[in-house]
mmCIF file of C-alpha atoms in Angstrom:
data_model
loop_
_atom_site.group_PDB
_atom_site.id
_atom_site.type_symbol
_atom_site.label_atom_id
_atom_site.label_comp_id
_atom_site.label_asym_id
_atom_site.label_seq_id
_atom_site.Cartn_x
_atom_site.Cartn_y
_atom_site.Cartn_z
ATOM 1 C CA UNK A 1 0.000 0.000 0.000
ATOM 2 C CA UNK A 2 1.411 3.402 -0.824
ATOM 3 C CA UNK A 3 2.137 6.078 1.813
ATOM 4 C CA UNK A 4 0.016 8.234 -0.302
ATOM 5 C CA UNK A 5 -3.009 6.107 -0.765
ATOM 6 C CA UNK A 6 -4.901 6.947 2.238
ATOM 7 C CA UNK A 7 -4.731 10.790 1.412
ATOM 8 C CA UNK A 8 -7.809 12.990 0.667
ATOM 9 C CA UNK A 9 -7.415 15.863 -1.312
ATOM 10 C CA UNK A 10 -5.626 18.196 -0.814
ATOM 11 C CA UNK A 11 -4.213 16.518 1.902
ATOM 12 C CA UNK A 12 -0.693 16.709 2.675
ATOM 13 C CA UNK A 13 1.141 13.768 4.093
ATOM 14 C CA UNK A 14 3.264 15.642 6.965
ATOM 15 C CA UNK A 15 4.961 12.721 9.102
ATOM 16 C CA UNK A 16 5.157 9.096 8.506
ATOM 17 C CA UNK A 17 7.440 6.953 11.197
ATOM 18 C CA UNK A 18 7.082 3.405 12.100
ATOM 19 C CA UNK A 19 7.493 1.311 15.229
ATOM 20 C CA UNK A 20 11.016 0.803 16.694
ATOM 21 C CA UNK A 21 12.682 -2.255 16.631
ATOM 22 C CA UNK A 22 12.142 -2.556 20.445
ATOM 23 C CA UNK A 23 8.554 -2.864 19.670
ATOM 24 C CA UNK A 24 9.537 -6.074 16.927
ATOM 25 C CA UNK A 25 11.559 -7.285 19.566
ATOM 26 C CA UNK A 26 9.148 -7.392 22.441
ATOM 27 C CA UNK A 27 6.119 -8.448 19.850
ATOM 28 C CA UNK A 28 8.821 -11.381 18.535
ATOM 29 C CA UNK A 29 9.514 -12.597 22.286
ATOM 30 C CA UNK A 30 5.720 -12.505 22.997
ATOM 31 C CA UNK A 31 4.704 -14.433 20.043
ATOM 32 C CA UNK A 32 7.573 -16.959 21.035
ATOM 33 C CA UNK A 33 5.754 -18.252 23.419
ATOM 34 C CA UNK A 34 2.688 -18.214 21.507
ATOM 35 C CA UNK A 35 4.544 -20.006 19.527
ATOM 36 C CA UNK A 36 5.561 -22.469 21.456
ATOM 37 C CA UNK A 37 2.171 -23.166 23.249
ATOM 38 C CA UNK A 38 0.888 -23.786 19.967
ATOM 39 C CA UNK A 39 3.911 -25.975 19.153
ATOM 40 C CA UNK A 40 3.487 -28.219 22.452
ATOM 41 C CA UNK A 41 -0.215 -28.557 21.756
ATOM 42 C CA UNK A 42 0.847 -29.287 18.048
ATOM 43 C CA UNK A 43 3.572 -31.963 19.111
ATOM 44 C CA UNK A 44 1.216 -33.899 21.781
ATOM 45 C CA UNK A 45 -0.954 -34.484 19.229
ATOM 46 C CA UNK A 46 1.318 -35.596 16.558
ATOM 47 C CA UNK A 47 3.220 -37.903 19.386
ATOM 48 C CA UNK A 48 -0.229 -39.022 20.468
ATOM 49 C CA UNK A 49 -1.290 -40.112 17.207
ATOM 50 C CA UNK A 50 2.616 -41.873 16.581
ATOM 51 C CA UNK A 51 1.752 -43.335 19.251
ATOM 52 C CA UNK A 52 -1.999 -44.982 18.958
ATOM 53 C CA UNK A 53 -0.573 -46.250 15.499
ATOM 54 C CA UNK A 54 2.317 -47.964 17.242
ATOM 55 C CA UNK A 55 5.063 -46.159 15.891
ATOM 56 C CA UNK A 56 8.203 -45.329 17.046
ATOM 57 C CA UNK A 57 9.102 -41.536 18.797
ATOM 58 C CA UNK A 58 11.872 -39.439 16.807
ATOM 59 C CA UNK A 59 13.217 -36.262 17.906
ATOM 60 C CA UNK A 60 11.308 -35.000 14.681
ATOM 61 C CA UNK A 61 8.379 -35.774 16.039
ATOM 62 C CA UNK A 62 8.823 -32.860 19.035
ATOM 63 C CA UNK A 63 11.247 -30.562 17.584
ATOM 64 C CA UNK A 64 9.900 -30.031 14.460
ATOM 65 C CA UNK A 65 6.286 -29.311 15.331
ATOM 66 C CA UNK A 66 7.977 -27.239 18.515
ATOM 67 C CA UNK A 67 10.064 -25.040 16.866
ATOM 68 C CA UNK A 68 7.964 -24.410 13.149
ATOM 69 C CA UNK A 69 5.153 -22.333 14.826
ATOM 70 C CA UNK A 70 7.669 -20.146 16.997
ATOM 71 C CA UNK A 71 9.277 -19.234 13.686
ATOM 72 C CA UNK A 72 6.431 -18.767 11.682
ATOM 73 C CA UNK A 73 5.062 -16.748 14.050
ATOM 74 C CA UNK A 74 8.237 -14.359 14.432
ATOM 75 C CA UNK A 75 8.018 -13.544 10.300
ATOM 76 C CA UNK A 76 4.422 -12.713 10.844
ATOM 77 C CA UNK A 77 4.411 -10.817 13.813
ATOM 78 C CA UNK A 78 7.492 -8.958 11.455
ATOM 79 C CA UNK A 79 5.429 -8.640 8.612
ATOM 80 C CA UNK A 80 2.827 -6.865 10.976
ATOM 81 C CA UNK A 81 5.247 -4.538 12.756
ATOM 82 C CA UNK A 82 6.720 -3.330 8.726
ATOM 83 C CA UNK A 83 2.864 -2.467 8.109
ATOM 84 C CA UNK A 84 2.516 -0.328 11.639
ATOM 85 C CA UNK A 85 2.388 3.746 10.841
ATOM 86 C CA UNK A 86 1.658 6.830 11.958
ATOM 87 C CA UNK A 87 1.078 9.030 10.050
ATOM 88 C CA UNK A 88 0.352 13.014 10.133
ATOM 89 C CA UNK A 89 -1.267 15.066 7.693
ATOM 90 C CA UNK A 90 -2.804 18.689 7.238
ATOM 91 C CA UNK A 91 -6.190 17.310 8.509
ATOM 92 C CA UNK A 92 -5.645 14.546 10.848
ATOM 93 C CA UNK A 93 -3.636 11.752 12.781
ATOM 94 C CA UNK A 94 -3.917 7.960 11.726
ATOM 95 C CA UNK A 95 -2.604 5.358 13.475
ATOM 96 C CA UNK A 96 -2.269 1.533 12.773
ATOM 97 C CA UNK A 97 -0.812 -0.670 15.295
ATOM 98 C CA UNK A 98 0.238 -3.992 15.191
ATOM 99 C CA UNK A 99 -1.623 -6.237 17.460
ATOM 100 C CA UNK A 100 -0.994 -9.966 18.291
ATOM 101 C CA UNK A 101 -2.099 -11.602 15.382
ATOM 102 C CA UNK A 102 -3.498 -8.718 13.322
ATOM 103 C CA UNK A 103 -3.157 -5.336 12.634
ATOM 104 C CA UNK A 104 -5.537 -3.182 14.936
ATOM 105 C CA UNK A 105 -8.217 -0.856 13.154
ATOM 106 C CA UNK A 106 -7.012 2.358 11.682
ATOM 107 C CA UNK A 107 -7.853 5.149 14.041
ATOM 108 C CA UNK A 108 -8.151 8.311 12.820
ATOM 109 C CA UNK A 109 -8.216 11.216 14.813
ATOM 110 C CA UNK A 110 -9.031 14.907 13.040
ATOM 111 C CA UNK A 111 -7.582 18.177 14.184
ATOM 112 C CA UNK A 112 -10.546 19.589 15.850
ATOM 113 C CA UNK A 113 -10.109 16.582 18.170
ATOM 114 C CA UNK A 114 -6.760 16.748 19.458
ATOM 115 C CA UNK A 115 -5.976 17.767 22.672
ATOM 116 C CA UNK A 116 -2.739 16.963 23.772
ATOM 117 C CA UNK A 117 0.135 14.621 23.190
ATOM 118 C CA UNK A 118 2.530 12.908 25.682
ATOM 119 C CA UNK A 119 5.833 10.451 25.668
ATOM 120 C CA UNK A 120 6.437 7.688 28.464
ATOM 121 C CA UNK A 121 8.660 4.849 27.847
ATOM 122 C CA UNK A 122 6.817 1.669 28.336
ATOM 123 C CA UNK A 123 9.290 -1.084 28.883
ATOM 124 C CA UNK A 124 12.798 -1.847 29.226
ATOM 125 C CA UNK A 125 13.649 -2.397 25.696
ATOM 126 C CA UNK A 126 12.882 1.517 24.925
ATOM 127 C CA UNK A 127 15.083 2.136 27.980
ATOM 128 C CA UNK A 128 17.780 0.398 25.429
ATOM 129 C CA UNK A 129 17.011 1.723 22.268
ATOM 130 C CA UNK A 130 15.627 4.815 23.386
ATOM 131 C CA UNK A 131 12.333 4.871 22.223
ATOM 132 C CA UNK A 132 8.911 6.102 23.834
ATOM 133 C CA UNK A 133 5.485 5.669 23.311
ATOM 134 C CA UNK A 134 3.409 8.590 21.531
ATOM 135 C CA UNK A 135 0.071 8.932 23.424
ATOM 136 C CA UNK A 136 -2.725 11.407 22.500
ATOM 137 C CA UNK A 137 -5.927 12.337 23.989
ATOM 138 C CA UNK A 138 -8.474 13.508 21.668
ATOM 139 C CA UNK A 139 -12.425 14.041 21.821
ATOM 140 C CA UNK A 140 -14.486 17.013 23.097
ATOM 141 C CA UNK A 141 -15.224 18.719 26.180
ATOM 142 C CA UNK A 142 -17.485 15.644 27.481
ATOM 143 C CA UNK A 143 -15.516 12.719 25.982
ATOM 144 C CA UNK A 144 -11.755 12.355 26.511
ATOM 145 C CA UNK A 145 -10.341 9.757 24.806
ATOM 146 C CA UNK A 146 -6.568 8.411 24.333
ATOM 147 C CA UNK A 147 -4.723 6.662 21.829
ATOM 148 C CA UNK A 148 -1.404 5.431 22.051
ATOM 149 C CA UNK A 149 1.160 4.353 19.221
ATOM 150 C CA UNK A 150 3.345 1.862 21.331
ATOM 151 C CA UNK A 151 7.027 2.353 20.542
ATOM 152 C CA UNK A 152 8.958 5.281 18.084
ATOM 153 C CA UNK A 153 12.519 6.497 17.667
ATOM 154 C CA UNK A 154 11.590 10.266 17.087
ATOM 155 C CA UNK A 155 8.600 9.827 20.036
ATOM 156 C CA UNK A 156 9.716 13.464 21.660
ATOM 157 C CA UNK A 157 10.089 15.313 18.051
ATOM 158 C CA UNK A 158 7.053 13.896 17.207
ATOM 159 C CA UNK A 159 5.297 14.936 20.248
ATOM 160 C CA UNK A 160 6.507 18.683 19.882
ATOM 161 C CA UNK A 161 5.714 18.659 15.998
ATOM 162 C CA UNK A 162 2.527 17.362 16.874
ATOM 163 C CA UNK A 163 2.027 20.781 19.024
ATOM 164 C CA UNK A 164 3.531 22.529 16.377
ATOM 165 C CA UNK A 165 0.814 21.270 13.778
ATOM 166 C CA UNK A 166 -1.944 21.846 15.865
ATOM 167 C CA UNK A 167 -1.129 25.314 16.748
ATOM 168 C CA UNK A 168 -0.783 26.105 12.926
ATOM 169 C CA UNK A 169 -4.075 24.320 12.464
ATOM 170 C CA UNK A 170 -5.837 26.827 14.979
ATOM 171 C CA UNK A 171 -4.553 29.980 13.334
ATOM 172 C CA UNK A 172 -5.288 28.655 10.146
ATOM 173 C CA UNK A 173 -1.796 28.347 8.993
ATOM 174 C CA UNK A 174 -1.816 25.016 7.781
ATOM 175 C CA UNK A 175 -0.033 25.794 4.852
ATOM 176 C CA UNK A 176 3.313 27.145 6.388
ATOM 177 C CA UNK A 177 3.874 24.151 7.965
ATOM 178 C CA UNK A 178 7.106 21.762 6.538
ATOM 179 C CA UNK A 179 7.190 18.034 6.544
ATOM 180 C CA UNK A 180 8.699 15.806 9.764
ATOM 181 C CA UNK A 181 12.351 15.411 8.844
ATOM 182 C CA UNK A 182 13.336 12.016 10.528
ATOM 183 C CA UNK A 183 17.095 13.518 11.784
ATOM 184 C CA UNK A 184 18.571 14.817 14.896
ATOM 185 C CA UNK A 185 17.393 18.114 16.169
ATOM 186 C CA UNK A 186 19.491 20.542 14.423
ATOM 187 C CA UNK A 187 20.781 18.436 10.998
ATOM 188 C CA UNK A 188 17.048 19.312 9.679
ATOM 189 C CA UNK A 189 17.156 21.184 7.233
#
């Protein structure tokens, strides 16, 4: 699917950034021991039948059904995190999250919603590779509402350009605004 292909018109596509790696890593060790729960289940099964039939055990017979689902599931919970965005354009916020064994809905959350925007680092793997979390709370005066995108390099940029686009969207200066550069404060050009 094409950055582009979830634009309106005239639209601008302002900031698109993915999850960190921390997030892969933490969704990979997760979905190892989904993996493995549903390779144990898998290998009983297989061993059970061997063994109603009356033949012989081999170390295929475990390891095989044991360690295919834990690796199957790390390329898919990969293929999920490459699909994970958020995104920021001149009228709104999306974000798509991956979840354990699907992507979550596309939220969208428009300008005259957004409220506020904060960064907390959610587990010790962000501590490593210094990511954060980008939470927002959207809605109206009688509804508050959050959303938060789990794990991002540029979290803190992000949150202040988010302040920075929603200030230009209340002045009506939409237009003045430049695209998220994905570089260390101060090598943007």
């Amino acid at each position: 699917m094409s950055e582009h292909s979830h634009l309106h018109d005239q639209e601008r596509l302002l900031a698109s950034i993915g999850p960190s790696v921390s997030a892969l890593i933490a969704d990979i060790v997760s979905g190892l021991f989904d993996g493995f729960i549903i390779g144990v289940v898998i290998a009983a099964g297989i061993n059970i039948l061997l063994l109603t039939q009356s033949i012989a055990l081999n170390i295929f017979s475990v390891a095989i059904p044991l360690i295919l689902p834990m690796i199957l599931n790390a390329f898919w919970k990969h293929k999920l995190w490459k699909k994970a965005r958020f995104r920021i354009t001149t009228e709104r916020i999306l974000m798509q999250d991956a979840g354990r064994f699907k992507m979550k809905s596309l939220l969208t959350i428009k300008w005259p919603q957004y409220q506020e925007s904060w960064n907390k680092r959610t587990s010790w793997i962000d501590h490593l590779t210094g990511a954060k979390s980008i939470g927002i709370r959207y809605g109206n005066a009688d509804s508050q509402l959050r959303a938060v995108f789990p794990s991002a390099v540029w979290a803190t940029d992000i949150k202040h350009y988010l302040d920075k686009v929603d200030a230009a969207f209340r002045h009506n200066q939409m237009e003045t605004i430049k695209p998220f550069v994905e570089k260390a404060y101060g090598k943007r050009d």
